Short mmCIF file of C-alpha atoms in Angstrom, two decimals:
data_model
loop_
_atom_site.label_atom_id
_atom_site.label_comp_id
_atom_site.label_asym_id
_atom_site.label_seq_id
_atom_site.Cartn_x
_atom_site.Cartn_y
_atom_site.Cartn_z
CA MET A 1 0.00 0.00 0.00
CA THR A 2 1.42 3.43 -0.93
CA LYS A 3 1.22 6.42 1.34
CA GLY A 4 -1.00 9.30 0.39
CA ARG A 5 0.33 12.77 -0.07
CA ASN A 6 -1.41 13.92 3.12
CA ASP A 7 0.42 11.25 5.16
CA GLU A 8 3.78 12.29 3.70
CA ASN A 9 3.06 15.94 4.44
CA SER A 10 2.08 15.00 7.99
CA GLU A 11 5.32 13.08 8.55
CA GLU A 12 7.38 15.91 7.08
CA ALA A 13 5.62 18.41 9.34
CA GLY A 14 6.36 16.19 12.34
CA ARG A 15 10.02 15.93 11.45
CA SER A 16 10.20 19.70 11.00
CA PHE A 17 8.59 20.23 14.39
CA PHE A 18 11.08 17.97 16.16
CA LYS A 19 14.00 19.61 14.33
CA LEU A 20 12.74 22.99 15.45
CA LEU A 21 12.27 21.74 19.01
CA ALA A 22 15.78 20.24 19.08
CA ALA A 23 17.29 23.45 17.71
CA LEU A 24 15.42 25.46 20.33
CA VAL A 25 16.64 23.21 23.15
CA LEU A 26 20.22 23.35 21.87
CA GLY A 27 19.99 27.10 21.50
CA ILE A 28 18.74 27.56 25.04
CA THR A 29 21.46 25.25 26.36
CA PHE A 30 24.16 27.09 24.40
CA PHE A 31 22.86 30.44 25.66
CA ALA A 32 22.84 29.20 29.23
CA LEU A 33 26.40 27.92 28.99
CA THR A 34 27.82 30.91 27.12
CA PRO A 35 29.76 33.44 29.24
CA ALA A 36 27.86 36.61 30.02
CA HIS A 37 30.08 38.86 27.93
CA ALA A 38 29.62 36.59 24.88
CA LYS A 39 25.87 37.13 25.18
CA GLY A 40 26.29 40.88 24.87
CA PHE A 41 26.00 41.39 28.64
CA THR A 42 29.45 42.90 29.17
CA PRO A 43 29.63 44.77 32.47
CA LYS A 44 30.04 48.49 32.00
CA TYR A 45 30.16 49.48 35.65
CA ILE A 46 32.33 47.47 38.01
CA PHE A 47 32.68 47.87 41.78
CA LEU A 48 35.51 46.02 43.52
CA PHE A 49 35.29 46.17 47.31
CA ILE A 50 38.36 44.94 49.20
CA GLY A 51 38.09 44.41 52.93
CA ASP A 52 41.76 44.54 53.88
CA GLY A 53 42.45 41.66 56.27
CA MET A 54 38.85 40.46 55.95
CA SER A 55 38.52 36.71 55.63
CA TYR A 56 35.63 34.51 56.70
CA PRO A 57 36.10 35.08 60.47
CA GLN A 58 35.89 38.88 60.08
CA VAL A 59 32.74 38.60 57.96
CA GLN A 60 31.08 36.09 60.25
CA SER A 61 31.96 37.88 63.49
CA ALA A 62 30.34 41.05 62.10
CA ALA A 63 27.25 39.02 61.14
CA TYR A 64 27.05 37.45 64.60
CA TYR A 65 27.54 40.82 66.28
CA SER A 66 24.63 42.28 64.29
CA GLY A 67 22.45 39.33 65.29
CA LYS A 68 21.77 38.10 68.81
CA ASP A 69 23.41 35.91 71.40
CA ALA A 70 21.87 32.81 72.93
CA GLY A 71 19.63 33.60 75.87
CA GLY A 72 19.28 37.26 75.51
CA ILE A 73 20.45 40.52 74.17
CA VAL A 74 19.67 41.12 70.64
CA ASP A 75 20.31 42.91 67.38
CA VAL A 76 22.66 45.81 67.98
CA VAL A 77 21.72 47.32 64.65
CA LYS A 78 17.98 47.48 65.37
CA GLN A 79 18.51 48.05 69.10
CA SER A 80 15.74 45.59 69.94
CA THR A 81 15.60 43.49 73.10
CA ASN A 82 13.50 40.46 72.29
CA PRO A 83 14.47 37.51 74.51
CA ALA A 84 15.59 34.33 72.81
CA ASP A 85 16.93 30.92 73.76
CA SER A 86 18.93 30.37 70.58
CA PRO A 87 21.49 32.56 68.80
CA GLU A 88 20.57 34.16 65.52
CA ALA A 89 23.10 35.50 63.02
CA GLY A 90 22.60 38.84 61.36
CA SER A 91 23.58 39.41 57.76
CA LEU A 92 25.84 41.78 55.85
CA SER A 93 24.71 43.30 52.57
CA PHE A 94 27.01 41.19 50.41
CA MET A 95 26.13 37.93 52.16
CA ALA A 96 22.90 38.06 50.14
CA PHE A 97 24.77 38.10 46.82
CA PRO A 98 23.78 35.21 44.53
CA VAL A 99 27.34 33.97 43.94
CA ALA A 100 30.15 33.23 46.37
CA GLY A 101 33.58 31.79 45.75
CA SER A 102 36.90 31.53 47.57
CA ALA A 103 40.39 32.70 46.66
CA GLN A 104 43.74 31.61 48.01
CA THR A 105 46.14 34.44 48.70
CA TYR A 106 49.79 33.32 48.79
CA ASP A 107 52.40 35.41 46.98
CA ALA A 108 55.92 34.86 45.63
CA THR A 109 57.34 35.27 49.14
CA SER A 110 55.02 33.54 51.55
CA PHE A 111 51.77 31.72 52.27
CA ALA A 112 51.06 34.63 54.63
CA PRO A 113 51.37 37.56 52.18
CA ASP A 114 51.05 41.31 52.52
CA SER A 115 48.66 43.83 50.96
CA ALA A 116 51.04 45.04 48.26
CA SER A 117 51.57 41.64 46.69
CA THR A 118 47.99 40.41 47.08
CA ALA A 119 46.50 43.58 45.62
CA THR A 120 48.98 43.16 42.76
CA SER A 121 47.63 39.64 42.20
CA ILE A 122 44.00 40.80 42.22
CA LEU A 123 44.60 43.74 39.91
CA THR A 124 47.18 42.30 37.48
CA GLY A 125 46.81 38.52 37.68
CA LYS A 126 50.47 38.10 38.57
CA LYS A 127 52.41 37.11 41.69
CA THR A 128 55.15 39.20 43.21
CA HIS A 129 57.15 39.55 46.41
CA SER A 130 55.59 40.88 49.59
CA SER A 131 56.00 44.67 49.82
CA SER A 132 56.27 45.10 46.03
CA ILE A 133 53.55 46.79 43.98
CA ASN A 134 52.88 45.78 40.36
CA VAL A 135 56.42 44.72 39.52
CA ASP A 136 57.82 41.23 38.94
CA THR A 137 60.14 39.40 41.32
CA THR A 138 63.19 40.98 39.69
CA LYS A 139 61.54 44.33 40.47
CA LYS A 140 62.33 45.51 36.95
CA ILE A 141 59.27 44.57 34.88
CA LYS A 142 56.11 46.59 35.49
CA PHE A 143 52.64 45.04 35.42
CA ARG A 144 49.65 46.91 33.98
CA THR A 145 46.57 46.86 36.21
CA ILE A 146 43.00 46.17 35.13
CA ALA A 147 42.25 49.79 36.08
CA GLU A 148 44.95 51.11 33.76
CA GLN A 149 43.80 48.83 30.94
CA LEU A 150 40.15 49.84 31.28
CA LYS A 151 41.17 53.51 31.28
CA ALA A 152 43.45 53.20 28.24
CA GLN A 153 41.54 50.68 26.15
CA LYS A 154 37.92 51.44 26.99
CA GLY A 155 37.97 55.04 28.09
CA TRP A 156 36.41 54.11 31.42
CA LYS A 157 36.61 56.44 34.40
CA ILE A 158 38.41 55.09 37.46
CA GLY A 159 37.78 55.61 41.17
CA VAL A 160 40.07 54.71 44.06
CA LEU A 161 38.69 54.88 47.61
CA SER A 162 40.17 53.79 50.93
CA THR A 163 39.67 54.39 54.63
CA VAL A 164 43.48 54.49 54.94
CA ASN A 165 46.01 56.63 53.09
CA LEU A 166 45.48 56.99 49.35
CA ASN A 167 49.07 55.91 48.64
CA HIS A 168 48.92 52.97 51.03
CA ALA A 169 49.55 49.51 49.55
CA THR A 170 46.07 48.48 48.39
CA PRO A 171 44.94 51.73 46.76
CA ALA A 172 48.45 52.21 45.34
CA ALA A 173 48.14 48.85 43.59
CA MET A 174 45.49 50.41 41.34
CA TYR A 175 47.99 52.80 39.73
CA ALA A 176 51.56 52.46 41.05
CA HIS A 177 54.57 50.29 40.08
CA GLN A 178 57.20 50.24 42.81
CA ALA A 179 59.72 47.76 44.19
CA SER A 180 58.78 48.94 47.69
CA ARG A 181 55.39 49.91 49.05
CA LYS A 182 57.21 52.40 51.30
CA SER A 183 58.15 54.64 48.37
CA ASN A 184 55.43 57.05 49.42
CA TYR A 185 56.37 60.15 47.43
CA PRO A 186 57.05 58.26 44.15
CA ILE A 187 53.73 56.45 44.60
CA GLY A 188 52.07 59.84 45.01
CA LEU A 189 53.66 60.97 41.75
CA GLU A 190 52.18 57.92 40.03
CA LEU A 191 48.78 58.73 41.53
CA VAL A 192 48.78 62.08 39.73
CA ALA A 193 50.25 60.63 36.53
CA SER A 194 47.57 57.91 36.39
CA GLY A 195 44.94 60.41 35.31
CA PHE A 196 42.37 58.44 37.28
CA ASP A 197 39.25 60.40 37.98
CA TYR A 198 38.26 60.15 41.65
CA PHE A 199 40.34 59.49 44.74
CA ALA A 200 38.84 59.62 48.21
CA GLY A 201 39.89 58.59 51.71
CA GLY A 202 42.79 59.20 54.07
CA ALA A 203 45.58 61.72 53.50
CA LEU A 204 48.65 60.95 51.44
CA MET A 205 51.71 59.67 53.29
CA GLU A 206 54.66 61.99 52.65
CA PRO A 207 52.91 64.34 50.22
CA GLN A 208 56.19 66.29 50.40
CA ASP A 209 59.26 64.15 49.75
CA LYS A 210 61.58 63.33 52.66
CA ASN A 211 64.03 66.11 51.77
CA SER A 212 61.19 68.62 51.34
CA ASP A 213 62.81 69.90 48.16
CA LYS A 214 60.14 68.78 45.74
CA THR A 215 56.63 70.01 45.00
CA SER A 216 53.80 68.68 47.16
CA ILE A 217 51.75 65.92 45.55
CA TYR A 218 48.63 67.95 46.28
CA ASP A 219 50.03 70.94 44.36
CA LEU A 220 51.05 68.68 41.48
CA ALA A 221 47.54 67.29 41.42
CA LYS A 222 46.05 70.77 41.19
CA GLN A 223 48.42 71.59 38.34
CA ALA A 224 47.22 68.42 36.59
CA GLY A 225 43.61 69.57 36.75
CA TYR A 226 42.42 67.84 39.91
CA LYS A 227 40.12 69.50 42.40
CA VAL A 228 41.64 68.75 45.80
CA ALA A 229 39.08 68.78 48.61
CA PHE A 230 39.96 68.70 52.30
CA THR A 231 36.50 69.43 53.69
CA GLN A 232 33.18 67.66 53.43
CA LYS A 233 31.68 70.89 52.11
CA ASP A 234 34.11 70.94 49.18
CA ALA A 235 33.66 67.21 48.62
CA GLY A 236 29.89 67.63 48.60
CA ALA A 237 30.17 70.34 45.94
CA LEU A 238 31.88 68.03 43.43
CA LYS A 239 29.87 67.39 40.30
CA ASN A 240 29.66 64.73 37.65
CA GLY A 241 32.74 64.84 35.45
CA ASP A 242 35.03 66.51 37.98
CA LYS A 243 38.48 65.05 38.49
CA ALA A 244 39.03 65.05 42.22
CA ILE A 245 41.16 64.01 45.16
CA VAL A 246 39.13 64.05 48.36
CA VAL A 247 40.87 63.83 51.73
CA ALA A 248 38.65 63.13 54.72
CA GLU A 249 38.03 66.25 56.77
CA THR A 250 38.53 64.37 60.05
CA LEU A 251 41.75 62.38 60.15
CA ALA A 252 42.70 59.91 62.87
CA ASP A 253 45.68 57.61 63.46
CA GLU A 254 48.32 57.70 60.73
CA ASN A 255 46.25 60.42 58.96
CA ALA A 256 43.69 57.81 57.91
CA MET A 257 39.94 58.07 58.21
CA SER A 258 38.41 57.46 61.63
CA TYR A 259 37.51 53.96 62.71
CA ASP A 260 33.79 53.72 62.21
CA GLU A 261 33.43 53.07 65.93
CA ASP A 262 34.99 56.50 66.60
CA ARG A 263 33.21 58.38 63.80
CA ARG A 264 31.41 61.46 65.08
CA SER A 265 27.89 62.51 64.20
CA GLY A 266 27.92 64.18 60.79
CA GLU A 267 31.34 62.82 59.86
CA TRP A 268 31.28 61.12 56.46
CA ALA A 269 31.47 57.34 56.47
CA LEU A 270 32.95 55.21 53.69
CA ARG A 271 29.43 54.92 52.31
CA ASP A 272 29.25 58.68 51.76
CA TYR A 273 32.46 58.70 49.73
CA VAL A 274 31.16 55.84 47.59
CA LYS A 275 27.91 57.68 46.97
CA LYS A 276 29.77 60.82 45.92
CA GLY A 277 32.11 58.73 43.78
CA ILE A 278 29.21 57.25 41.83
CA GLU A 279 27.88 60.76 41.23
CA VAL A 280 31.28 61.98 39.97
CA LEU A 281 32.14 58.94 37.82
CA ASP A 282 28.80 58.07 36.24
CA ASN A 283 29.01 58.17 32.43
CA LYS A 284 27.88 56.23 29.37
CA LYS A 285 31.22 54.55 28.60
CA GLY A 286 31.68 52.95 32.01
CA PHE A 287 33.61 53.15 35.26
CA PHE A 288 35.64 50.93 37.58
CA MET A 289 35.64 51.75 41.29
CA MET A 290 37.87 50.07 43.88
CA VAL A 291 36.82 50.62 47.49
CA GLU A 292 39.04 49.48 50.36
CA GLY A 293 37.96 48.99 53.96
CA GLY A 294 41.57 49.37 55.04
CA LYS A 295 41.19 49.70 58.78
CA ILE A 296 39.67 46.24 59.18
CA ASP A 297 43.27 45.14 58.73
CA TRP A 298 44.67 47.69 61.19
CA ALA A 299 42.16 46.68 63.85
CA CYS A 300 43.02 43.00 63.42
CA HIS A 301 46.75 43.71 63.62
CA ALA A 302 46.00 45.28 67.01
CA ASN A 303 43.65 42.42 67.97
CA ASP A 304 40.75 44.85 68.41
CA ALA A 305 37.73 42.72 67.52
CA ARG A 306 35.15 45.43 68.16
CA SER A 307 36.83 47.88 65.77
CA SER A 308 37.23 45.17 63.13
CA ILE A 309 33.52 44.44 63.38
CA ALA A 310 32.56 48.13 63.16
CA ASP A 311 34.62 48.70 60.02
CA THR A 312 33.36 45.48 58.42
CA LEU A 313 29.81 46.70 59.00
CA ALA A 314 30.82 50.06 57.50
CA LEU A 315 32.09 48.26 54.40
CA SER A 316 28.77 46.42 54.21
CA ASP A 317 26.97 49.77 54.30
CA ALA A 318 29.20 51.11 51.52
CA VAL A 319 28.32 48.08 49.37
CA LYS A 320 24.65 49.10 49.68
CA GLU A 321 25.41 52.19 47.58
CA ALA A 322 26.74 49.96 44.80
CA VAL A 323 23.67 47.75 45.08
CA ALA A 324 21.44 50.82 44.73
CA PHE A 325 23.31 51.70 41.54
CA TYR A 326 23.01 48.10 40.33
CA ASN A 327 19.25 48.25 40.81
CA LYS A 328 19.17 51.06 38.23
CA HIS A 329 21.58 49.32 35.82
CA PRO A 330 21.14 45.57 36.45
CA LYS A 331 22.32 44.41 33.02
CA GLU A 332 25.46 46.54 33.03
CA THR A 333 26.77 46.37 36.59
CA LEU A 334 29.03 43.90 38.41
CA ILE A 335 29.79 44.13 42.13
CA LEU A 336 32.58 42.10 43.75
CA VAL A 337 33.38 41.98 47.47
CA THR A 338 36.59 40.24 48.49
CA ALA A 339 39.77 40.68 50.53
CA ASP A 340 43.50 40.70 49.99
CA HIS A 341 44.38 38.41 52.92
CA GLU A 342 43.37 37.63 56.49
CA THR A 343 44.89 39.48 59.43
CA GLY A 344 45.28 38.44 63.05
CA GLY A 345 44.24 34.81 62.89
CA LEU A 346 40.80 35.76 64.21
CA THR A 347 38.89 32.84 65.71
CA ILE A 348 35.26 32.57 66.72
CA GLY A 349 35.42 30.45 69.86
CA PHE A 350 37.65 30.66 72.93
CA ALA A 351 38.84 27.97 75.36
CA GLY A 352 37.65 29.94 78.38
CA THR A 353 34.03 30.09 77.23
CA ASP A 354 33.83 26.54 75.86
CA TYR A 355 31.28 26.53 73.02
CA ASN A 356 29.60 29.73 74.13
CA LEU A 357 29.82 33.14 72.49
CA PHE A 358 28.80 36.44 74.03
CA PHE A 359 29.03 39.06 71.32
CA ARG A 360 26.84 41.37 73.38
CA THR A 361 29.86 41.91 75.65
CA LEU A 362 31.60 43.80 72.83
CA GLN A 363 28.84 46.41 72.89
CA ASN A 364 30.48 47.78 76.03
CA GLN A 365 33.58 48.86 74.09
CA LYS A 366 32.98 52.49 73.11
CA ILE A 367 36.30 53.41 71.53
CA SER A 368 38.92 51.93 69.21
CA TYR A 369 42.33 50.88 70.50
CA ALA A 370 43.90 53.72 68.48
CA LYS A 371 41.72 56.45 69.95
CA PHE A 372 42.25 55.07 73.46
CA ASP A 373 46.00 55.28 72.83
CA SER A 374 45.90 58.84 71.50
CA ASP A 375 43.26 60.35 73.78
CA TYR A 376 43.94 58.50 77.04
CA VAL A 377 47.15 56.46 77.21
CA ALA A 378 49.29 59.36 76.01
CA SER A 379 47.83 61.46 78.83
CA TYR A 380 48.40 58.72 81.42
CA LYS A 381 52.08 58.55 80.50
CA LYS A 382 52.49 62.32 80.50
CA ASN A 383 50.72 62.87 83.83
CA GLY A 384 51.64 59.68 85.69
CA THR A 385 47.98 58.74 86.18
CA SER A 386 47.33 56.21 88.95
CA PHE A 387 46.12 52.72 88.18
CA ASP A 388 42.88 53.30 90.11
CA ASP A 389 42.09 56.34 87.96
CA VAL A 390 42.98 54.43 84.79
CA MET A 391 40.56 51.68 85.84
CA LYS A 392 37.74 54.25 85.98
CA ASP A 393 38.30 54.94 82.28
CA VAL A 394 38.57 51.23 81.52
CA THR A 395 35.14 50.74 83.10
CA ALA A 396 33.61 53.72 81.30
CA LEU A 397 35.06 52.90 77.87
CA PHE A 398 35.21 49.09 77.87
CA GLY A 399 32.78 48.10 80.63
CA LEU A 400 35.38 46.05 82.49
CA MET A 401 35.09 46.32 86.29
CA ALA A 402 37.44 45.49 89.14
CA PRO A 403 36.98 42.09 90.82
CA ASP A 404 34.15 41.81 93.30
CA ALA A 405 33.78 38.83 95.63
CA ALA A 406 29.98 38.89 95.55
CA ALA A 407 29.99 39.16 91.76
CA HIS A 408 32.41 36.23 91.56
CA ASN A 409 30.29 34.07 93.85
CA ALA A 410 27.24 34.91 91.74
CA GLY A 411 29.12 33.95 88.57
CA LYS A 412 28.95 37.46 87.15
CA ASP A 413 32.57 37.39 86.07
CA LYS A 414 31.82 34.45 83.77
CA ASN A 415 29.81 33.89 80.60
CA GLY A 416 30.48 37.27 79.10
CA GLY A 417 30.29 39.10 82.41
CA LEU A 418 32.13 42.38 82.77
CA TYR A 419 33.61 41.83 86.23
CA LEU A 420 37.29 40.99 85.99
CA THR A 421 38.68 37.91 87.66
CA ASP A 422 41.70 38.41 89.91
CA TYR A 423 43.84 36.95 87.11
CA GLU A 424 42.43 39.35 84.50
CA TYR A 425 42.80 42.30 86.85
CA GLY A 426 46.42 41.33 87.47
CA ARG A 427 47.06 41.17 83.73
CA ILE A 428 45.75 44.72 83.25
CA LYS A 429 47.83 46.01 86.17
CA SER A 430 51.01 44.41 84.82
CA ALA A 431 50.31 45.84 81.37
CA TYR A 432 49.64 49.28 82.92
CA GLU A 433 53.07 49.18 84.60
CA LYS A 434 54.75 48.15 81.34
CA THR A 435 53.04 51.01 79.50
CA MET A 436 53.86 53.59 82.18
CA ASN A 437 57.52 52.56 82.17
CA GLY A 438 57.60 53.39 78.47
CA ASP A 439 59.75 50.35 77.79
CA LYS A 440 59.28 49.30 74.17
CA THR A 441 61.62 46.31 74.28
CA ARG A 442 59.84 42.98 73.97
CA SER A 443 60.99 39.53 74.92
CA GLN A 444 59.41 36.71 72.92
CA GLN A 445 56.95 36.11 75.75
CA GLU A 446 56.10 39.81 75.94
CA TYR A 447 55.65 40.00 72.18
CA GLU A 448 53.12 37.18 72.37
CA LEU A 449 51.30 39.15 75.08
CA TYR A 450 51.46 42.63 73.57
CA GLY A 451 52.81 42.54 70.02
CA ASN A 452 54.25 45.98 69.25
CA TYR A 453 51.21 47.71 70.73
CA GLU A 454 50.68 49.55 74.00
CA PRO A 455 50.58 46.77 76.63
CA LEU A 456 47.70 48.36 78.51
CA THR A 457 45.49 48.82 75.45
CA VAL A 458 46.03 45.45 73.83
CA THR A 459 45.55 43.66 77.15
CA ILE A 460 42.18 45.36 77.61
CA THR A 461 41.03 44.35 74.13
CA HIS A 462 42.32 40.80 74.63
CA ILE A 463 40.27 40.45 77.80
CA ILE A 464 37.03 41.82 76.37
CA ASN A 465 37.57 39.62 73.29
CA SER A 466 38.02 36.57 75.50
CA LYS A 467 34.93 37.35 77.53
CA SER A 468 33.03 37.56 74.23
CA GLY A 469 34.34 34.14 73.17
CA ILE A 470 36.61 35.26 70.33
CA GLY A 471 40.35 35.69 70.01
CA PHE A 472 43.41 36.19 67.80
CA THR A 473 46.47 34.05 67.16
CA SER A 474 48.70 36.67 65.52
CA TYR A 475 49.53 40.35 65.16
CA SER A 476 50.32 39.74 61.51
CA HIS A 477 48.77 38.34 58.34
CA THR A 478 47.84 34.69 57.94
CA GLY A 479 47.42 32.29 55.03
CA LEU A 480 43.64 31.84 55.17
CA PRO A 481 41.67 31.96 51.92
CA VAL A 482 39.28 34.86 51.44
CA PRO A 483 35.69 35.01 50.21
CA VAL A 484 34.65 36.45 46.86
CA PHE A 485 31.03 37.60 46.70
CA ALA A 486 29.58 38.54 43.30
CA LYS A 487 26.41 40.16 42.04
CA GLY A 488 25.50 41.30 38.54
CA THR A 489 26.62 40.77 34.98
CA GLY A 490 29.28 38.06 34.88
CA GLN A 491 28.64 36.95 38.45
CA ASP A 492 28.78 33.23 37.62
CA SER A 493 32.43 33.57 36.62
CA PHE A 494 33.30 33.92 40.30
CA THR A 495 32.00 30.60 41.63
CA GLY A 496 34.41 27.96 42.88
CA TYR A 497 37.77 27.87 44.62
CA TYR A 498 40.61 29.58 42.78
CA ASP A 499 43.70 31.72 43.08
CA ASN A 500 43.47 35.46 43.69
CA THR A 501 45.21 36.06 40.34
CA ASP A 502 42.10 34.60 38.70
CA ILE A 503 40.05 37.59 39.86
CA TYR A 504 41.98 39.76 37.41
CA LYS A 505 41.74 37.14 34.68
CA LYS A 506 37.97 36.85 35.08
CA LEU A 507 37.54 40.63 35.02
CA ALA A 508 39.76 40.96 31.96
CA SER A 509 37.81 38.26 30.15
CA LEU A 510 34.46 39.79 31.04
CA THR A 511 35.49 43.26 29.86
CA ASP A 512 37.45 42.05 26.80
CA VAL A 513 40.55 44.04 27.68
CA LYS A 514 43.81 43.10 26.01
CA GLN A 515 45.94 41.44 28.69
CA ASP A 516 49.63 42.38 28.82
#
C-alpha cells in the first residue's frame, strides 16, 4: 500500500517540528552555557570592594555581632531586646549576593602575604614579592593593572577609595609600580600621573618628599587639573565629570579616616564617599571603582575585635550604595566583594568560654584601640595617672570592672560578664606598669602578650575579646583563603575555589581588555 500525499506531508511536518524543538533546546542550552560577555552582557560598571584583612572570620563575626546571642540581648543594629533561647546571626549586605567563591592568597614570598603583593595579584593577575607593587620578582618589569587597561583601552573612568592613606599599599596597587610599598612620594607621583578620575579617603603619606625639596603631591595634582578637597563641604560640591582628590576632613591615626566606631555625628562614612564617587564617575562609557575597607586590617593587627567588626559593618553599608546603583543598571553592573588576605588569625570560639559566644559583651567597648591610645594612654604617660584612675576609664570605655567577691560568687565574672577575675585584673595592672615605664623592648613572651602595641590597650582588648568568646592568634597576616562575593553581569564567573590572580583574569575576560 502506498502512502498518500497527506500522510507524507504530515510526517514531514512532524520531522520539521522535532527539528525545530531540538534546535530550540540546543539554542537555550548554548545560551545558558555561554559566558555573560559573549551574550552581549558585558559589564560596563564594576565595583571592587576589598576588605583589607577580611577573611571569613571577620565577615562572620560582624554578622554574629549584628544578630543576637543565645539567651538574651539582641540585634545591635535594630537596638531591639526580644528575649531568645537560641542565637541568631545577622547578615551583611554582600552575604545576600547570589554567587560566592573563595580565593587563596599566597604570593611569591610567603603563604602569609602582605597587601602590596595580594593587591597586585588581584589587579594584574600576577604574583610578586611581599612589599612590592605591580612589579615582577626581579623588580624591573612593570605590570599593567586592570584599572589602567580599562582607562586606556575602553575610556572608562576610574575611582580609588580607601579608609586608609590613598598611597597605602592596596589603593596604590590600582595605579603604582614600585619595588617597595614604602616609596610614598614616588607612589604619590604615580597617583597624579595615572589620570584616574576620583580618589577619596585618608591623607597621602609623605605628600612632600623626605628632603622637602620637591613640590607637594597635592600641588602637582592641582596643576594636573584635579580638584583637591579637604573638607566635606568641598567634597559635597563636586559634580559629575570633575576630576578630584578628596581627603577626609577628620583624620585619625596615621592620617587615615576614623575607625567607624569613633566616627562622630555628621562625619562622612565610607558609604558617603562611595555615593559621591558614583555621582562623579557616572558616564555612558563605564567606570571601575575600587573601594578598600583598610582599617579592618589595622584593627586585626592590634587584635581589636570590636573595631574590626565596626569597620566590616561600615564596608557592608558602603556596598549598599553599589547595590542601589546596580538596581538602576542591572544588566550593566558587576559588584565584587573580596579581601586581599586575612589578618590576626581571628577565631570565633575561645577555650575559656567553651562553646559559648557572648558578642553582646563587645557592645560595652565604646572606643577603638587607636583612639584610646591617642586620647587616654598618652595622657596617662604624661601625667603619671594612677592605676585606680585608669581603671575608671577602663570601666567607662570598655565596661570592664574590678573584681568583686559577691559578683564572683554569683558567677557574674563568667559567661560574658564584665567583672574581671583576679587573674584578668592582674594582667591589666602588669600591662599598665609596662606602659607607664615606656619600655618598648619585647621579649618573645612579651611580644606574644602585647605585640608591638601599648601593653595596657592590647591587654584590655584581649580580655574583652576573651569574655566575648573570640580571640586572635597573631599580630600579623595569615594564610587563610578569602571570600569572593559577586552580584550582577558576569557573576557566575566567580564561583568555585581559585587563586586570587584569577580575579583579574575573570575581570579581563568579562570586559574584553587586552591582557599584557
